[in-house]
């Protein structure tokens, strides 16, 4: 859960400087073939900023759109001729229904029917938090309507916000249910062109306002004992003495005949393949929620160095290019340690195809080894 992208190799042509990033002058296509999540941004409104679009099953096969905790996290959106598509269901983003007489906003949702489609234009912009280059989906129009207006989100139920359309020139406001203007940002979840997206660092935002289940670990002060107790239940596949520094650029080895990357020489041990919210019933929150690094040159070494540099005790990679950090994870997100489970974390790292960086909402999870102590990977049976 990517959350920002920057350009790794600026496309040919002159570039304009805006804010903290450089904006390429070459326009983007209105088609995005690689899968992505839609992130919501409004840096002035922390209640919605950096959260993600979720899909909630509705009648007739439709999908209603929310930002957490309602709905199912969605990792497989594409853009076809400017229209957001949900590949698994064949639905696309449309506008219509539930018109509000108070503020004149209209519902944005997804359907396979012929409702007027919402049209977006991919545009380069600078991330408001990091200054990194990102791709935004600028709202253009919906079929049969004037150009202009914007997408907004308003409070719904259970702490969620629903997506709506606000027409151009509209000044009406529902004082009880303000519809907050937002920007939609493309967060790739599959391989994206290396000339388009590169590295960005953000703080992660939980997609739920509810409290996660009890943690399987406590704070970083007791991680060493937790680490020891975890490894004591299994014999080692590979081990080394924990290093005090994890910023080495030395390529790591891959455990023999097992699809995970051995990082014990850097002081990190592999503890298994852990599920994200899509595969659990414990709520919509990240397994590791401390910080996120997303990069087209992602490797496990890069992830471990990033998390250790920020004082985290757990690090995990997923979706080939995402690195998540934290000091604990919920008991319901225990990493699996069967040979079969490793098949869920078999995506090749975007920065090194010899390594494995998680899977489809599955996290290749590592724990920091105690300084000067044993550093042992889990055994898989």
Short mmCIF file of C-alpha atoms in Angstrom, two decimals:
data_model
loop_
_atom_site.label_atom_id
_atom_site.label_comp_id
_atom_site.label_asym_id
_atom_site.label_seq_id
_atom_site.Cartn_x
_atom_site.Cartn_y
_atom_site.Cartn_z
CA UNK A 1 0.00 0.00 0.00
CA UNK A 2 1.68 2.33 -2.13
CA UNK A 3 1.52 5.37 -0.92
CA UNK A 4 3.36 7.90 -3.35
CA UNK A 5 5.32 7.57 -6.55
CA UNK A 6 8.01 9.72 -8.15
CA UNK A 7 9.59 9.66 -11.54
CA UNK A 8 12.75 7.56 -11.87
CA UNK A 9 13.81 8.63 -15.32
CA UNK A 10 12.29 11.87 -16.54
CA UNK A 11 10.88 11.38 -20.00
CA UNK A 12 12.57 13.08 -22.92
CA UNK A 13 11.85 16.76 -23.43
CA UNK A 14 11.97 19.89 -21.39
CA UNK A 15 10.56 19.94 -17.89
CA UNK A 16 8.84 22.51 -15.75
CA UNK A 17 9.73 23.00 -12.12
CA UNK A 18 6.77 23.17 -9.74
CA UNK A 19 7.08 23.13 -5.97
CA UNK A 20 9.53 20.48 -4.89
CA UNK A 21 9.42 18.26 -7.95
CA UNK A 22 10.05 18.55 -11.67
CA UNK A 23 6.99 18.22 -13.88
CA UNK A 24 7.62 16.53 -17.26
CA UNK A 25 6.13 18.39 -20.21
CA UNK A 26 5.27 15.21 -22.11
CA UNK A 27 1.56 14.47 -21.50
CA UNK A 28 0.43 11.15 -20.06
CA UNK A 29 -1.80 8.69 -21.86
CA UNK A 30 -5.41 8.44 -20.74
CA UNK A 31 -4.90 4.69 -20.38
CA UNK A 32 -3.20 3.03 -17.39
CA UNK A 33 -2.83 -0.69 -18.03
CA UNK A 34 -0.99 -1.63 -14.82
CA UNK A 35 -3.12 -2.22 -11.68
CA UNK A 36 -3.31 0.54 -9.09
CA UNK A 37 -5.01 1.71 -5.93
CA UNK A 38 -6.73 5.11 -5.84
CA UNK A 39 -5.43 7.23 -2.99
CA UNK A 40 -7.30 10.26 -1.69
CA UNK A 41 -5.37 13.44 -0.95
CA UNK A 42 -6.32 16.70 0.73
CA UNK A 43 -3.46 17.81 2.94
CA UNK A 44 -5.69 20.28 4.79
CA UNK A 45 -8.12 17.56 5.88
CA UNK A 46 -6.33 14.84 7.88
CA UNK A 47 -9.54 12.85 8.34
CA UNK A 48 -9.40 11.85 4.66
CA UNK A 49 -5.82 12.63 3.54
CA UNK A 50 -3.78 9.69 2.23
CA UNK A 51 -6.58 7.17 2.65
CA UNK A 52 -7.67 4.79 -0.09
CA UNK A 53 -10.73 4.06 -2.18
CA UNK A 54 -12.52 0.88 -1.08
CA UNK A 55 -15.29 -0.97 -2.91
CA UNK A 56 -18.47 -2.08 -1.13
CA UNK A 57 -20.72 -4.66 -2.78
CA UNK A 58 -24.16 -3.23 -3.57
CA UNK A 59 -27.29 -4.44 -5.35
CA UNK A 60 -27.22 -5.60 -8.95
CA UNK A 61 -23.48 -6.18 -8.94
CA UNK A 62 -22.67 -2.50 -8.39
CA UNK A 63 -19.83 -1.36 -6.14
CA UNK A 64 -20.20 1.69 -3.92
CA UNK A 65 -17.06 3.68 -3.16
CA UNK A 66 -15.84 4.55 0.34
CA UNK A 67 -12.72 5.42 2.22
CA UNK A 68 -12.34 3.18 5.29
CA UNK A 69 -13.32 1.47 7.34
CA UNK A 70 -16.25 0.50 5.08
CA UNK A 71 -15.63 -1.53 1.93
CA UNK A 72 -12.97 -3.87 0.61
CA UNK A 73 -9.46 -2.56 -0.19
CA UNK A 74 -9.02 -2.51 -3.94
CA UNK A 75 -5.67 -3.15 -5.62
CA UNK A 76 -6.64 -3.79 -9.23
CA UNK A 77 -8.04 -0.64 -10.79
CA UNK A 78 -7.04 0.40 -14.32
CA UNK A 79 -7.81 3.40 -16.50
CA UNK A 80 -9.37 2.91 -19.95
CA UNK A 81 -9.95 6.01 -22.08
CA UNK A 82 -10.00 8.07 -18.90
CA UNK A 83 -12.52 5.83 -17.12
CA UNK A 84 -11.59 4.02 -13.90
CA UNK A 85 -12.24 0.29 -14.32
CA UNK A 86 -12.33 -2.51 -11.74
CA UNK A 87 -10.85 -5.45 -13.59
CA UNK A 88 -12.27 -8.40 -11.56
CA UNK A 89 -15.89 -7.25 -11.78
CA UNK A 90 -15.87 -5.45 -15.11
CA UNK A 91 -17.37 -2.39 -13.42
CA UNK A 92 -16.41 1.20 -14.21
CA UNK A 93 -16.76 4.51 -12.40
CA UNK A 94 -19.97 6.38 -13.20
CA UNK A 95 -21.92 9.30 -11.78
CA UNK A 96 -25.64 9.19 -11.07
CA UNK A 97 -28.23 8.65 -8.36
CA UNK A 98 -28.67 9.92 -4.83
CA UNK A 99 -28.67 13.56 -5.93
CA UNK A 100 -28.63 15.86 -2.91
CA UNK A 101 -31.06 18.78 -2.92
CA UNK A 102 -29.00 20.38 -0.15
CA UNK A 103 -25.56 20.63 -1.78
CA UNK A 104 -26.31 19.43 -5.33
CA UNK A 105 -23.73 16.65 -5.22
CA UNK A 106 -24.28 13.29 -6.95
CA UNK A 107 -23.01 9.81 -6.15
CA UNK A 108 -19.87 8.40 -7.77
CA UNK A 109 -19.99 4.59 -7.90
CA UNK A 110 -19.03 1.62 -10.08
CA UNK A 111 -21.33 -0.44 -12.27
CA UNK A 112 -21.41 -2.54 -15.40
CA UNK A 113 -24.53 -0.78 -16.63
CA UNK A 114 -24.64 2.15 -19.05
CA UNK A 115 -24.74 5.02 -16.55
CA UNK A 116 -22.79 8.18 -17.54
CA UNK A 117 -19.11 7.45 -17.07
CA UNK A 118 -16.80 9.68 -15.06
CA UNK A 119 -13.85 10.87 -17.15
CA UNK A 120 -10.44 11.52 -15.61
CA UNK A 121 -7.15 12.78 -17.04
CA UNK A 122 -3.83 11.43 -15.70
CA UNK A 123 -1.63 14.40 -14.80
CA UNK A 124 1.79 14.82 -13.21
CA UNK A 125 1.84 16.76 -9.95
CA UNK A 126 3.94 17.16 -6.80
CA UNK A 127 2.98 15.24 -3.68
CA UNK A 128 1.85 17.76 -1.03
CA UNK A 129 3.68 15.92 1.76
CA UNK A 130 6.94 14.76 0.20
CA UNK A 131 7.31 16.92 -2.90
CA UNK A 132 7.77 13.76 -4.96
CA UNK A 133 6.36 13.47 -8.45
CA UNK A 134 3.07 11.56 -8.62
CA UNK A 135 0.29 10.83 -11.09
CA UNK A 136 -3.07 12.36 -10.24
CA UNK A 137 -6.42 11.57 -11.83
CA UNK A 138 -7.85 15.01 -12.54
CA UNK A 139 -11.61 14.95 -12.95
CA UNK A 140 -12.67 16.24 -16.39
CA UNK A 141 -16.39 15.60 -16.81
CA UNK A 142 -19.02 12.93 -16.92
CA UNK A 143 -20.67 11.88 -20.16
CA UNK A 144 -23.35 14.30 -21.32
CA UNK A 145 -22.47 17.00 -18.77
CA UNK A 146 -20.44 20.24 -18.83
CA UNK A 147 -16.69 20.06 -18.30
CA UNK A 148 -15.49 20.84 -14.79
CA UNK A 149 -16.44 20.15 -11.22
CA UNK A 150 -14.55 17.89 -8.86
CA UNK A 151 -14.74 14.71 -6.78
CA UNK A 152 -15.47 15.03 -3.07
CA UNK A 153 -16.09 12.73 -0.12
CA UNK A 154 -18.62 13.17 2.67
CA UNK A 155 -19.24 11.38 5.94
CA UNK A 156 -21.32 8.23 5.56
CA UNK A 157 -21.48 5.63 8.33
CA UNK A 158 -19.15 3.78 10.72
CA UNK A 159 -16.55 6.51 10.31
CA UNK A 160 -16.39 6.14 6.53
CA UNK A 161 -16.71 8.68 3.71
CA UNK A 162 -18.51 8.13 0.41
CA UNK A 163 -17.43 9.46 -2.99
CA UNK A 164 -19.50 12.09 -4.79
CA UNK A 165 -19.37 14.58 -7.67
CA UNK A 166 -19.62 18.34 -7.11
CA UNK A 167 -20.65 20.25 -10.27
CA UNK A 168 -18.76 23.29 -11.63
CA UNK A 169 -19.60 26.62 -10.02
CA UNK A 170 -21.53 25.00 -7.18
CA UNK A 171 -21.32 26.96 -3.91
CA UNK A 172 -23.87 25.02 -1.89
CA UNK A 173 -22.65 23.29 1.27
CA UNK A 174 -24.38 20.79 3.52
CA UNK A 175 -23.21 22.05 6.91
CA UNK A 176 -24.08 18.70 8.49
CA UNK A 177 -22.36 16.57 5.84
CA UNK A 178 -19.69 18.61 4.14
CA UNK A 179 -18.41 17.08 0.92
CA UNK A 180 -14.63 17.50 1.10
CA UNK A 181 -12.83 18.16 -2.18
CA UNK A 182 -10.17 15.51 -2.84
CA UNK A 183 -7.56 14.57 -5.41
CA UNK A 184 -7.29 10.97 -6.62
CA UNK A 185 -3.73 9.66 -6.95
CA UNK A 186 -2.49 6.54 -8.76
CA UNK A 187 -0.62 4.13 -6.47
CA UNK A 188 0.62 1.22 -8.64
CA UNK A 189 0.21 -2.27 -7.22
CA UNK A 190 1.74 -4.12 -10.13
CA UNK A 191 4.67 -3.55 -12.48
CA UNK A 192 4.65 0.01 -13.81
CA UNK A 193 6.92 1.44 -16.51
CA UNK A 194 10.30 2.19 -14.94
CA UNK A 195 10.45 5.46 -16.86
CA UNK A 196 7.34 6.68 -15.11
CA UNK A 197 7.44 5.82 -11.44
CA UNK A 198 10.26 5.54 -8.96
CA UNK A 199 10.74 6.14 -5.26
CA UNK A 200 8.72 7.91 -2.60
CA UNK A 201 8.52 7.84 1.18
CA UNK A 202 5.37 8.50 3.19
CA UNK A 203 3.94 7.84 6.59
CA UNK A 204 1.27 5.18 6.38
CA UNK A 205 -2.33 5.93 7.25
CA UNK A 206 -4.61 3.25 8.62
CA UNK A 207 -7.74 2.69 6.55
CA UNK A 208 -9.77 2.17 9.68
CA UNK A 209 -10.59 4.28 12.66
CA UNK A 210 -11.20 1.22 14.79
CA UNK A 211 -8.55 -0.17 17.11
CA UNK A 212 -6.71 -3.22 15.71
CA UNK A 213 -6.89 -6.51 17.63
CA UNK A 214 -4.38 -7.07 20.44
CA UNK A 215 -0.82 -7.02 19.19
CA UNK A 216 1.32 -10.11 19.06
CA UNK A 217 4.27 -7.98 20.11
CA UNK A 218 4.71 -5.07 22.45
CA UNK A 219 6.88 -2.03 21.97
CA UNK A 220 10.41 -2.06 20.62
CA UNK A 221 11.78 -2.42 24.14
CA UNK A 222 10.55 -6.02 24.33
CA UNK A 223 11.03 -7.04 20.73
CA UNK A 224 14.25 -8.92 21.43
CA UNK A 225 12.55 -11.38 23.76
CA UNK A 226 9.66 -11.72 21.35
CA UNK A 227 12.08 -12.38 18.54
CA UNK A 228 13.80 -15.09 20.55
CA UNK A 229 10.58 -16.80 21.53
CA UNK A 230 9.38 -16.80 17.95
CA UNK A 231 12.50 -18.44 16.62
CA UNK A 232 12.72 -20.96 19.46
CA UNK A 233 9.72 -22.82 18.08
CA UNK A 234 11.59 -23.71 14.93
CA UNK A 235 15.05 -24.78 13.89
CA UNK A 236 17.00 -22.64 11.50
CA UNK A 237 17.26 -22.78 7.74
CA UNK A 238 20.02 -20.22 7.81
CA UNK A 239 21.52 -18.06 10.51
CA UNK A 240 24.19 -15.55 11.40
CA UNK A 241 25.12 -13.18 14.17
CA UNK A 242 23.02 -10.03 14.18
CA UNK A 243 24.77 -6.99 12.75
CA UNK A 244 24.49 -3.56 14.30
CA UNK A 245 24.21 -1.99 10.87
CA UNK A 246 21.70 -2.86 8.16
CA UNK A 247 22.60 -0.32 5.54
CA UNK A 248 25.02 -2.57 3.68
CA UNK A 249 24.49 -2.73 -0.06
CA UNK A 250 25.90 -6.24 -0.28
CA UNK A 251 23.45 -8.43 -2.22
CA UNK A 252 21.69 -10.92 -0.02
CA UNK A 253 21.41 -14.60 -0.71
CA UNK A 254 18.17 -16.40 -1.29
CA UNK A 255 17.43 -19.32 1.01
CA UNK A 256 18.07 -22.62 -0.73
CA UNK A 257 14.96 -23.97 -2.48
CA UNK A 258 12.69 -21.57 -0.58
CA UNK A 259 11.08 -18.43 -2.03
CA UNK A 260 12.24 -15.89 0.49
CA UNK A 261 15.35 -13.72 0.75
CA UNK A 262 17.80 -14.43 3.56
CA UNK A 263 18.65 -11.20 5.40
CA UNK A 264 20.29 -12.64 8.52
CA UNK A 265 23.66 -11.19 7.50
CA UNK A 266 22.02 -7.77 7.89
CA UNK A 267 20.50 -8.60 11.26
CA UNK A 268 16.97 -9.40 10.07
CA UNK A 269 15.30 -12.81 10.12
CA UNK A 270 12.44 -13.97 7.94
CA UNK A 271 9.41 -15.00 10.02
CA UNK A 272 6.88 -15.84 7.33
CA UNK A 273 4.23 -14.68 4.89
CA UNK A 274 1.68 -12.47 6.67
CA UNK A 275 -1.79 -11.52 5.40
CA UNK A 276 -3.04 -8.00 4.81
CA UNK A 277 -6.64 -6.92 5.39
CA UNK A 278 -7.99 -8.47 2.18
CA UNK A 279 -7.39 -11.98 3.52
CA UNK A 280 -8.58 -11.47 7.10
CA UNK A 281 -11.82 -10.64 8.90
CA UNK A 282 -10.32 -8.56 11.69
CA UNK A 283 -10.82 -5.12 10.15
CA UNK A 284 -9.42 -2.79 7.51
CA UNK A 285 -5.95 -1.90 8.75
CA UNK A 286 -2.39 -2.55 7.67
CA UNK A 287 -0.40 -5.42 9.14
CA UNK A 288 2.50 -2.99 9.62
CA UNK A 289 1.38 0.61 9.91
CA UNK A 290 4.45 2.62 10.89
CA UNK A 291 5.81 3.86 7.57
CA UNK A 292 5.81 3.03 3.87
CA UNK A 293 8.51 3.16 1.21
CA UNK A 294 7.45 2.56 -2.39
CA UNK A 295 10.13 2.24 -5.05
CA UNK A 296 10.67 0.79 -8.50
CA UNK A 297 14.12 -0.40 -7.37
CA UNK A 298 12.80 -2.16 -4.27
CA UNK A 299 14.90 -4.92 -2.75
CA UNK A 300 14.78 -6.51 0.67
CA UNK A 301 18.04 -4.80 1.63
CA UNK A 302 16.49 -1.45 0.75
CA UNK A 303 13.45 -2.21 2.86
CA UNK A 304 15.43 -3.41 5.90
CA UNK A 305 17.67 -0.32 5.77
CA UNK A 306 14.65 1.97 5.51
CA UNK A 307 12.82 0.44 8.48
CA UNK A 308 15.90 0.09 10.67
CA UNK A 309 16.90 3.67 9.95
CA UNK A 310 13.58 4.76 11.43
CA UNK A 311 13.85 2.55 14.48
CA UNK A 312 11.27 -0.07 13.54
CA UNK A 313 11.49 -3.69 14.65
CA UNK A 314 9.50 -5.26 11.82
CA UNK A 315 9.81 -4.81 8.07
CA UNK A 316 7.93 -6.39 5.20
CA UNK A 317 7.77 -6.21 1.43
CA UNK A 318 4.78 -6.78 -0.83
CA UNK A 319 3.46 -6.04 -4.29
CA UNK A 320 7.05 -6.22 -5.60
CA UNK A 321 7.77 -2.57 -4.78
CA UNK A 322 6.31 -1.72 -1.36
CA UNK A 323 8.10 -1.75 2.00
CA UNK A 324 6.10 -1.48 5.24
CA UNK A 325 7.49 -0.93 8.75
CA UNK A 326 6.13 -1.28 12.27
CA UNK A 327 6.89 -2.19 15.85
CA UNK A 328 4.06 -4.70 16.22
CA UNK A 329 1.44 -6.66 14.32
CA UNK A 330 -1.96 -8.01 15.33
CA UNK A 331 -2.33 -11.57 16.60
CA UNK A 332 -4.74 -12.14 13.71
CA UNK A 333 -1.96 -11.30 11.24
CA UNK A 334 0.49 -14.00 12.32
CA UNK A 335 2.83 -14.93 9.45
CA UNK A 336 2.30 -18.38 7.98
CA UNK A 337 5.18 -20.86 8.14
CA UNK A 338 4.11 -23.69 5.86
CA UNK A 339 5.80 -24.44 2.57
CA UNK A 340 2.48 -23.91 0.81
CA UNK A 341 2.12 -20.46 2.37
CA UNK A 342 5.35 -19.29 0.75
CA UNK A 343 3.57 -19.45 -2.60
CA UNK A 344 1.56 -16.43 -1.46
CA UNK A 345 4.77 -14.37 -1.12
CA UNK A 346 6.42 -15.24 -4.42
CA UNK A 347 6.33 -11.89 -6.25
CA UNK A 348 9.77 -10.96 -7.56
CA UNK A 349 11.18 -7.69 -6.22
CA UNK A 350 10.98 -4.82 -8.70
CA UNK A 351 14.62 -3.95 -8.01
CA UNK A 352 16.07 -7.49 -8.05
CA UNK A 353 14.29 -10.36 -9.76
CA UNK A 354 16.36 -12.86 -7.76
CA UNK A 355 14.55 -11.77 -4.58
CA UNK A 356 10.97 -12.11 -3.37
CA UNK A 357 8.91 -9.14 -2.20
CA UNK A 358 5.60 -10.41 -0.85
CA UNK A 359 2.54 -11.01 -2.98
CA UNK A 360 -1.04 -9.95 -3.65
CA UNK A 361 -1.80 -8.34 -0.24
CA UNK A 362 0.66 -10.76 1.41
CA UNK A 363 3.67 -9.44 3.30
CA UNK A 364 7.13 -11.02 3.34
CA UNK A 365 7.67 -10.30 7.02
CA UNK A 366 11.05 -9.84 8.75
CA UNK A 367 11.91 -9.18 12.40
CA UNK A 368 14.97 -7.33 13.68
CA UNK A 369 17.37 -9.69 15.44
CA UNK A 370 18.64 -8.85 18.94
CA UNK A 371 21.99 -7.05 18.80
CA UNK A 372 24.83 -9.54 19.14
CA UNK A 373 22.41 -12.44 19.50
CA UNK A 374 21.24 -15.28 17.27
CA UNK A 375 19.59 -14.42 13.97
CA UNK A 376 17.58 -17.38 12.71
CA UNK A 377 15.00 -17.64 9.92
CA UNK A 378 11.79 -19.54 10.53
CA UNK A 379 11.50 -23.14 9.38
CA UNK A 380 8.78 -23.98 6.86
CA UNK A 381 7.15 -27.39 6.85
#
